[in-house]
XYZ file of C-alpha atoms in Angstrom:
497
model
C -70.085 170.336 24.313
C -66.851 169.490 25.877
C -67.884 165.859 26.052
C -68.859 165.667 22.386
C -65.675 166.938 21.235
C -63.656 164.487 23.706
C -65.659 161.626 21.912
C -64.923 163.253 18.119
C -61.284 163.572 19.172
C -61.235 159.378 20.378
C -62.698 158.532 17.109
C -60.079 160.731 15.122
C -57.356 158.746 17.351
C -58.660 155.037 16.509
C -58.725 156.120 12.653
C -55.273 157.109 12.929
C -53.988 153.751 15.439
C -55.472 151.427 13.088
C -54.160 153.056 9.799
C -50.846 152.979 11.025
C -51.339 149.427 12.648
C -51.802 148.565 8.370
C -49.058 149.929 6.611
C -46.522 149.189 9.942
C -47.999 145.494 8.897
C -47.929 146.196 4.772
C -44.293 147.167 5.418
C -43.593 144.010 7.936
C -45.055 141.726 5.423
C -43.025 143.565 2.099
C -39.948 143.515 3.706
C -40.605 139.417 4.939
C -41.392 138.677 1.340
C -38.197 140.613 0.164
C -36.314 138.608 2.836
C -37.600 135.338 2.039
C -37.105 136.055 -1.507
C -33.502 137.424 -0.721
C -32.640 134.176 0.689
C -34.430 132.395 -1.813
C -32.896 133.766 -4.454
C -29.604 134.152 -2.699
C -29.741 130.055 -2.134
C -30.909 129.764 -5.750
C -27.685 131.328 -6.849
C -25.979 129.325 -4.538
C -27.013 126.059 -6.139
C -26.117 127.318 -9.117
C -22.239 126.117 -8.480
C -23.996 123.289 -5.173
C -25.513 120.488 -5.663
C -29.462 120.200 -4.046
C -29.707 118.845 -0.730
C -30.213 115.418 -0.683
C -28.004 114.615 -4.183
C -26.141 111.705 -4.404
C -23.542 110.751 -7.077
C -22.148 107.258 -7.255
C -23.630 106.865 -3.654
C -21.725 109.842 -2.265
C -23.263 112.620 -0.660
C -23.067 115.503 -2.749
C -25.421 117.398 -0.895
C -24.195 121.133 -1.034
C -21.018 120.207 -2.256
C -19.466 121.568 -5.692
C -18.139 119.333 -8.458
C -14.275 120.146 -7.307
C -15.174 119.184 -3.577
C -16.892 116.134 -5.253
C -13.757 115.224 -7.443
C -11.307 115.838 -4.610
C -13.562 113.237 -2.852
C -13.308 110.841 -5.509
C -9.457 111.593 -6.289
C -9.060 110.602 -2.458
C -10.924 107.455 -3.089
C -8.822 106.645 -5.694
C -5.607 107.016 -3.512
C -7.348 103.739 -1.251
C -8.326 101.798 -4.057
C -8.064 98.420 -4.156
C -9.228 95.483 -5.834
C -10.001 91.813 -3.676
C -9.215 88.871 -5.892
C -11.142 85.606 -4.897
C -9.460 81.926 -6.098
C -10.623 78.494 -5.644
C -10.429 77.306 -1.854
C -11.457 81.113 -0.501
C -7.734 82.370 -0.866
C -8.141 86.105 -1.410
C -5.261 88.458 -3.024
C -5.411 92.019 -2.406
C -3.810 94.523 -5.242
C -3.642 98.308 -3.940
C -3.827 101.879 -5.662
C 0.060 102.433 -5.132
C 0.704 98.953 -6.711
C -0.442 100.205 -10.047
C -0.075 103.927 -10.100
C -3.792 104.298 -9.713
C -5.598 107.368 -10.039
C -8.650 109.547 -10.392
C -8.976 111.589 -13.755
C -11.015 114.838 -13.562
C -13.879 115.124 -16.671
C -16.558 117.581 -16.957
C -19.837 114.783 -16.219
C -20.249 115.788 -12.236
C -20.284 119.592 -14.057
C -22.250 118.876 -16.852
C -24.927 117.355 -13.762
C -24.684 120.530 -11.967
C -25.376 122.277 -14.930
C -28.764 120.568 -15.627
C -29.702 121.047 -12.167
C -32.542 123.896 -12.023
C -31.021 125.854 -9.476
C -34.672 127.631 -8.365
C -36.260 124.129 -7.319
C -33.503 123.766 -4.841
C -36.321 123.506 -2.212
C -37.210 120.000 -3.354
C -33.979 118.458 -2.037
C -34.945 118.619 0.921
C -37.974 116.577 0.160
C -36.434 113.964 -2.136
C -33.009 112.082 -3.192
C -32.156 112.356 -6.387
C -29.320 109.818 -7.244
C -26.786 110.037 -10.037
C -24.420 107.827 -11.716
C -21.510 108.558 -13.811
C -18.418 106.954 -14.982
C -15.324 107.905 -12.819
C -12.802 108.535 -15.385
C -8.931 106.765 -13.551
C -5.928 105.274 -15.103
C -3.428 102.873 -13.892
C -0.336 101.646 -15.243
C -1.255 98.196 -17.262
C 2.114 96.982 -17.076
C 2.465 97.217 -12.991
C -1.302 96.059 -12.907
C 0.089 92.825 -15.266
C 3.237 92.689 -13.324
C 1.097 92.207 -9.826
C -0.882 89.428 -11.087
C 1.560 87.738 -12.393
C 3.229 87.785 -8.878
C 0.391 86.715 -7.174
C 1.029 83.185 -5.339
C -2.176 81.317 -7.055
C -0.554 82.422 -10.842
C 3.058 80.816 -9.816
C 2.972 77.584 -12.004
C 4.701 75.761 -8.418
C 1.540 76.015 -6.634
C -0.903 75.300 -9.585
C -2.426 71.568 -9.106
C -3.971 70.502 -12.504
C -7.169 69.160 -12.719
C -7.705 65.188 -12.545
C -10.266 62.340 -13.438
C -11.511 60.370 -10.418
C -8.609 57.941 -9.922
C -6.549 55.675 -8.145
C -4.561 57.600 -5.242
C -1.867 55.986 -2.935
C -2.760 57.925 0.824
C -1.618 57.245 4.332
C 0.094 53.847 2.746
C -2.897 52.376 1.021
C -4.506 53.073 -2.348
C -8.029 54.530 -2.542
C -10.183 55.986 -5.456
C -10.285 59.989 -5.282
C -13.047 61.699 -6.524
C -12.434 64.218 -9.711
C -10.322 67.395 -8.573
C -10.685 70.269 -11.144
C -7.640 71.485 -9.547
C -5.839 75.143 -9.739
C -4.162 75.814 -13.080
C -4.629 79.184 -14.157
C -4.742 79.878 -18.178
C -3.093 83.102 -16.593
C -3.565 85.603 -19.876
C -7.751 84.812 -18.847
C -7.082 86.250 -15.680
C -4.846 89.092 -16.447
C -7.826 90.069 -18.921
C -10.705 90.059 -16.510
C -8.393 92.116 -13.440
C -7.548 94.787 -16.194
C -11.417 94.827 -17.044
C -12.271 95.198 -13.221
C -9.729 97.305 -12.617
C -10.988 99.754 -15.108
C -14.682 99.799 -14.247
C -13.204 100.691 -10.704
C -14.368 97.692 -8.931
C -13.517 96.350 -6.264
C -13.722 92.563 -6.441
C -13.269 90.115 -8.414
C -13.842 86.173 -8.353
C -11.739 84.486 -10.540
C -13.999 81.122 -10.425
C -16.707 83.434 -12.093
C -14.597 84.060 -15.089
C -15.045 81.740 -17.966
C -12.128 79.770 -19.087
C -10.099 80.794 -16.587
C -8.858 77.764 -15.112
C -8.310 74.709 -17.070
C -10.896 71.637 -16.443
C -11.156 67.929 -17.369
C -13.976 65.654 -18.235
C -14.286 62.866 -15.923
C -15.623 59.760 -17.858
C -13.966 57.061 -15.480
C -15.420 53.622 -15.061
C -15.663 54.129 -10.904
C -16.307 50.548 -10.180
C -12.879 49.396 -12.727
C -10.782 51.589 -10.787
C -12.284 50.188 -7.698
C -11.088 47.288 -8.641
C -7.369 48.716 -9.233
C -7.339 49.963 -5.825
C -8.027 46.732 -4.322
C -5.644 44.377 -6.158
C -3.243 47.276 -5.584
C -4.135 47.219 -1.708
C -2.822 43.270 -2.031
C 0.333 44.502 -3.425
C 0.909 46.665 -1.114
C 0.578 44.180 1.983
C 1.953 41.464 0.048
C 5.259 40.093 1.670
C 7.491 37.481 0.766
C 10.659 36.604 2.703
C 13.047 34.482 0.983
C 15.321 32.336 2.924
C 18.808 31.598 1.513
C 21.273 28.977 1.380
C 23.697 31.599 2.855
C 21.409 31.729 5.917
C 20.211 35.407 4.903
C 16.900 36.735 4.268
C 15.618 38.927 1.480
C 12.180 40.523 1.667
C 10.115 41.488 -1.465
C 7.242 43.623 0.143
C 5.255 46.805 -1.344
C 8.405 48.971 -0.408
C 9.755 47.285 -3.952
C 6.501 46.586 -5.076
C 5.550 49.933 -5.536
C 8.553 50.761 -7.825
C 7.276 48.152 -9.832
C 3.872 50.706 -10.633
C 4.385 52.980 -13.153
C 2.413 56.607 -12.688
C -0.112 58.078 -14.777
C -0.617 61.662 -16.244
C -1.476 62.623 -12.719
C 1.260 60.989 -10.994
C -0.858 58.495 -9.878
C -0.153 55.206 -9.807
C -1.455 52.353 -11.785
C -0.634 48.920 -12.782
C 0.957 48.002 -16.385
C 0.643 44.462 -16.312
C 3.628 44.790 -19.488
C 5.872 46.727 -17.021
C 4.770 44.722 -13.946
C 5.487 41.477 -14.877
C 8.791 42.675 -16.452
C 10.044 43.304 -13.026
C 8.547 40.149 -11.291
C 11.024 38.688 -14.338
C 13.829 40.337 -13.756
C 13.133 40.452 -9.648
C 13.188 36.334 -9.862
C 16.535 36.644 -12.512
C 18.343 38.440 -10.235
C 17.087 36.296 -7.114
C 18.616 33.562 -9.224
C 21.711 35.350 -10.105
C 22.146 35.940 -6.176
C 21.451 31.624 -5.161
C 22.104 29.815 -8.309
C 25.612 27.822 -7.701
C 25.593 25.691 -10.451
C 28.490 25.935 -12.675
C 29.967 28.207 -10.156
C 33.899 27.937 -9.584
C 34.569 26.387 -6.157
C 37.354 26.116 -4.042
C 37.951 22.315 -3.211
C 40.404 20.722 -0.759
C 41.586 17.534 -2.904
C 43.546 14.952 -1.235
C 47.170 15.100 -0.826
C 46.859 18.614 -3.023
C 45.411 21.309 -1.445
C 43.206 23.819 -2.855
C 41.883 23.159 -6.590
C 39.601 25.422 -8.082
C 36.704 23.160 -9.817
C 34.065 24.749 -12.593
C 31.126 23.825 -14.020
C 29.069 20.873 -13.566
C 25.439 20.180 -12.695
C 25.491 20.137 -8.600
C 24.325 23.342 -6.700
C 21.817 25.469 -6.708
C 19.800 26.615 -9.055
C 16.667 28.453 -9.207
C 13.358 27.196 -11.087
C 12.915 30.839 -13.010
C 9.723 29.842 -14.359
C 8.045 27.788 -11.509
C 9.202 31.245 -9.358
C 7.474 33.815 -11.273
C 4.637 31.501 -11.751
C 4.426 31.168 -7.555
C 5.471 34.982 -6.989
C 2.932 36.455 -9.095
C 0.258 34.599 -7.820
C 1.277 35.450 -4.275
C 1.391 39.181 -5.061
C -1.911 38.857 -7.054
C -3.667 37.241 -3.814
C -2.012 39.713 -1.122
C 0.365 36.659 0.311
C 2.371 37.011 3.575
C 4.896 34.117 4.055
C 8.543 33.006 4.321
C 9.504 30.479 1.791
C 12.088 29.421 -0.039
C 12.662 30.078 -3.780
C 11.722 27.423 -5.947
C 14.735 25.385 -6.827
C 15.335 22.974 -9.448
C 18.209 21.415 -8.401
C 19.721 22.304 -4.675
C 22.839 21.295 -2.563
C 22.684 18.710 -0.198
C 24.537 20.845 2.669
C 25.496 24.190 2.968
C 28.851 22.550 4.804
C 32.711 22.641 3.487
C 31.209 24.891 0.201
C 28.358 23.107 -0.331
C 30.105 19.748 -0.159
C 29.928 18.741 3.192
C 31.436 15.775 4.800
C 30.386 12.729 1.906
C 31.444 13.328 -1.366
C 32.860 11.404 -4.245
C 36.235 12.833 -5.562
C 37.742 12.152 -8.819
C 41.233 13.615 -10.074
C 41.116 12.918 -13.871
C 45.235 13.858 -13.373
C 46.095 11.443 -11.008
C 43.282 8.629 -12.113
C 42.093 8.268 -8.822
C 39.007 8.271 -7.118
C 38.373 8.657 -3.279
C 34.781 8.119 -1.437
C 34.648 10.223 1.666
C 31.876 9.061 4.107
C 31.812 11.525 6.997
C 34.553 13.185 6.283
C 36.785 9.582 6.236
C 37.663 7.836 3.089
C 35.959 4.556 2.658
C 36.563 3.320 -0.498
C 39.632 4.494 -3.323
C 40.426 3.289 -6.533
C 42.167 4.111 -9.468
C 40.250 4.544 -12.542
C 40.128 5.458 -16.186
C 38.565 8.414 -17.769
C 37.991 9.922 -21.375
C 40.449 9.901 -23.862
C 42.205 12.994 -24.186
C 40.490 14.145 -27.795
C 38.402 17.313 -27.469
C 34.982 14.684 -28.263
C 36.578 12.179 -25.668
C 37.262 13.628 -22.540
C 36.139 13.778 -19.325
C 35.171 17.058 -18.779
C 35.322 18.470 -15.284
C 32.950 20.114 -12.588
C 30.830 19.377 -9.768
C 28.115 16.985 -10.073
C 25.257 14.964 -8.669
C 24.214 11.605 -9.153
C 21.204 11.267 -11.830
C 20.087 7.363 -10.798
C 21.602 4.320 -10.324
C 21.014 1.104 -12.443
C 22.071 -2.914 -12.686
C 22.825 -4.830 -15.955
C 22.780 -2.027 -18.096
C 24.223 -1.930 -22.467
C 25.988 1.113 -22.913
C 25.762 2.247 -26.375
C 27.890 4.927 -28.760
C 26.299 6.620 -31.212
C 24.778 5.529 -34.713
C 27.092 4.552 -37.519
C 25.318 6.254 -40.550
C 26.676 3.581 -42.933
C 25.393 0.425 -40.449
C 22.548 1.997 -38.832
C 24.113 0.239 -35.734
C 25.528 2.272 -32.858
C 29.595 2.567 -32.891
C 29.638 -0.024 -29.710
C 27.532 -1.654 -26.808
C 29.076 -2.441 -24.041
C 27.192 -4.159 -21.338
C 28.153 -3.533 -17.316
C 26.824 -4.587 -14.454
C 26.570 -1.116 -12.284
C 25.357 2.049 -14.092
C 25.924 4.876 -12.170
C 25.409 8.430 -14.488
C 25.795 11.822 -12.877
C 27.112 13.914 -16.810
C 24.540 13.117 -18.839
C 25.461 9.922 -20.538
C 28.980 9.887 -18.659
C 28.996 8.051 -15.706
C 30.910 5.621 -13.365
C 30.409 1.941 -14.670
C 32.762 -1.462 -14.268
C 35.073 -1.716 -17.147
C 35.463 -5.905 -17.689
C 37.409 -5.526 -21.074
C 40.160 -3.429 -18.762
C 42.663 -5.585 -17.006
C 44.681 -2.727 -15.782
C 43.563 0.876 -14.287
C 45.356 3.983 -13.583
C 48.251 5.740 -14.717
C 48.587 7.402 -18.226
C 46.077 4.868 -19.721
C 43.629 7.490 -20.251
C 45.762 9.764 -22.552
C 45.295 7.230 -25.509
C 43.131 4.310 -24.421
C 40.690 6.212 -22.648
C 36.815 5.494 -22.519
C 34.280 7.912 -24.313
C 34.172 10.008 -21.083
C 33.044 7.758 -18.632
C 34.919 6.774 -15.480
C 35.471 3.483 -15.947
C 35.982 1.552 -12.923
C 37.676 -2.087 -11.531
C 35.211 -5.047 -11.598
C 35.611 -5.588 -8.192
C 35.272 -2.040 -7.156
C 32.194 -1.009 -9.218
C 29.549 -2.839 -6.715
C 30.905 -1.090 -3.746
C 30.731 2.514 -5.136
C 27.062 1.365 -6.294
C 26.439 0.213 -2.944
C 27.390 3.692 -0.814
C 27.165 5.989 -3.880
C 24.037 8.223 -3.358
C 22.183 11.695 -4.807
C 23.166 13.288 -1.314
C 27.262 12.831 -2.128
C 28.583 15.198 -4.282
C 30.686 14.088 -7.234
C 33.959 16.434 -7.692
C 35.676 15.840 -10.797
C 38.586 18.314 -11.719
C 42.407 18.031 -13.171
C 44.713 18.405 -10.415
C 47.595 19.538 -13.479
C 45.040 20.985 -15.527
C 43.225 20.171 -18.808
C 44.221 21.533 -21.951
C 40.588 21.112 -23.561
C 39.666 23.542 -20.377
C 40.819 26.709 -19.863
């Protein structure tokens, strides 16, 4: 008996163990489920005023963050704005939030996304990323944003190049064709356009090469091989050189230092060749080469015997430079590139550059004094006294330096035709023709029987120097192109003043 109710008592006992083993379970399990439901819905209210796990706005990690936190974010990023601006040639200008008063306007868009958030899915965030984009609402002050453009160093007009053609470019002293260059120049409202624009989507770089219009460009429809062609006849001009030596014993060089002045410059202050403008200068180069040499006509200083110093003007002897034969020769040497060391081209030349230019044999004449001296190195050899041109105005003998023309024998000198005979005013025949004015020259006079003295004043010839008979064949026999011929008026000539 006692065992039986032992065993009735351990079955009673399990009953009760396992009964309680339930509901202690039922009641672990109820209050889990209100846990996990207590935190579920506690996070659910949570992301009510969060964003889900695992939310990004505008690439920022809003994960559990609220719209202020996100727009004191984005306020801060608006404090380090700043904007890269790329040029031609990779230089890079940097314009900064402070520059421009720049700043980050709150809206309602980052609440209006929290608001169509379901806040009881919160769960999947941390599953998935769920990405928004809105538009950050800023302003800046346009003016300072204009303001720091305009200061930038690529907008400053100074360091703008403007776009060129390919053309003809003088480098390291010799002239080359360069290749097109669309250059730097800004059209500077373009730019201040697209930065504003940039600006106020909030980005942060710009290049300026991607904006249409704005830098100015050129067509390049050059002839390459014609400009070659310029750069190498301008390469000859360049090493062209051409040293003139002087009577005076100087030197003057014409070489592309001058040369190059001579080039005018094109639109892209390049230089190029106007052959209207070039061969002006080789004109007026050669005229005042000329204006430098030339001697004839010049007033001289001459040491007439028994007087002293005379001053003597005008005549035919000296030098004087062949204008045209010179620019003919000088453009012709620039053309081919010439190097040399010449002389100009003279038509008519001294014999010496001795005593003035008359060195030691000479012929001197002093129309005052009707007299006539040979000097043969530096010693008289022959004198004689002589008569000149009557003293009319058509008469005379006029005065100057001069230089034998040619010699001649048996020669009829004749005036000039009588309209009413159709027979010239005179012939006279003489035996030694020696011309050095033109048609005045020294002759024998065979009709004179006396010479000298104030003969001349009434009686004189046409102009000629007339000479004695007897002395006529010995000037003709010394008298040569290499003896200058002074002529003057040792007391002055009232038909030359």
């Amino acid at each position: 008996m006692a065992n039986a109710a032992a065993a009735d008592y351990g079955r009673r006992s399990n009953k009760i163990s396992t009964k309680t083993l339930k509901i202690i379970l039922l009641i672990l399990v109820v209050a889990l489920a209100a846990l996990v439901a207590g935190i579920y819905i506690s996070l659910s209210m949570r992301y009510q005023k969060q964003f889900f796990q695992g939310t990004k706005i505008n690439q920022l990690d809003a994960g559990n963050k609220t719209p202020e936190q996100i727009q004191s974010i984005f306020a801060s990023q608006a404090d380090d704005y700043k904007i890269e601006i790329t040029f031609r040639n990779n230089q890079t200008e940097t314009i900064t939030a402070d520059q421009i008063d720049y700043q980050y306007v709150p809206d309602d868009s980052i609440q209006k996304l929290l608001e169509s958030q379901n806040a009881v899915l919160w769960p999947k965030g941390y599953f998935t990323t769920t990405q928004y984009t809105v538009t950050t609402q800023t302003k800046y002050d346009e003016q300072k944003l204009t303001d720091a453009v305009m200061a930038l160093p690529e907008m400053q007009d100074a360091n703008m190049t403007a776009p060129t053609k390919t053309h003809v470019a003088f480098e390291n002293g010799s002239f080359s064709v360069r290749d097109a260059d669309q250059g730097s120049t800004l059209n500077k409202d373009t730019v201040v356009a697209a930065v504003k624009d940039a600006v106020s989507k909030s980005e942060t770089s710009l290049s300026v090469n991607d904006v249409e219009n704005a830098y100015a460009s050129v067509t390049d429809d050059t002839d390459r091989n014609a400009l070659q062609s310029e750069a190498d006849l301008l390469n000859k001009y360049a090493a062209a050189s051409i040293t003139y030596t002087l009577p005076s014993g100087e030197t003057q060089v014409l070489d592309g230092t001058t040369l190059m002045t001579w080039l005018d410059k094109d639109e892209n202050g390049d230089y190029i060749k106007n052959d209207e403008s070039w061969n002006a200068h080789i004109k007026q180069y050669v005229k005042d080469l000329a204006a430098k040499v030339n001697t004839v006509k010049s007033t001289r200083t001459f040491n007439a015997t028994g007087v002293g110093a005379v001053q003597v003007r005008g005549g035919n002897y000296g030098y004087k430079v062949n204008q045209d034969a010179e620019i003919q020769q000088l453009t012709s040497e620039l053309e081919s590139g010439t190097v040399t060391t010449r002389e100009p081209n003279y038509s008519s030349r001294e014999v010496t550059t001795e005593n003035g230019g008359f060195g030691s044999s000479y012929i001197e004449v002093d129309l005052s004094r009707q007299h006539m001296w040979v000097y043969q190195n530096g010693s008289v050899i022959l004198e004689s006294d002589v008569v000149s041109g009557k003293m009319t105005r058509d008469r005379y003998t006029p005065s100057g330096v001069f230089q034998l023309a040619y010699k001649e024998k048996d020669r009829d000198l004749k005036g000039e035709i009588d309209p009413s005979t159709g027979e010239p005013s005179y012939v006279s025949h003489v035996n030694n023709w020696m011309p050095f004015n033109g048609g005045i020259g020294f002759h024998d006079a065979s009709w004179r029987s006396s010479f000298g003295g104030t003969i001349y004043i009434n009686s004189g010839s046409h102009g000629c120097v007339n000479l004695p008979t007897s002395f006529a064949p010995k000037l003709y026999d010394v008298i040569s192109k290499d003896m200058p011929i002074v002529v003057y008026y040792s007391q002055g000539c009232k038909f030359e003043s």
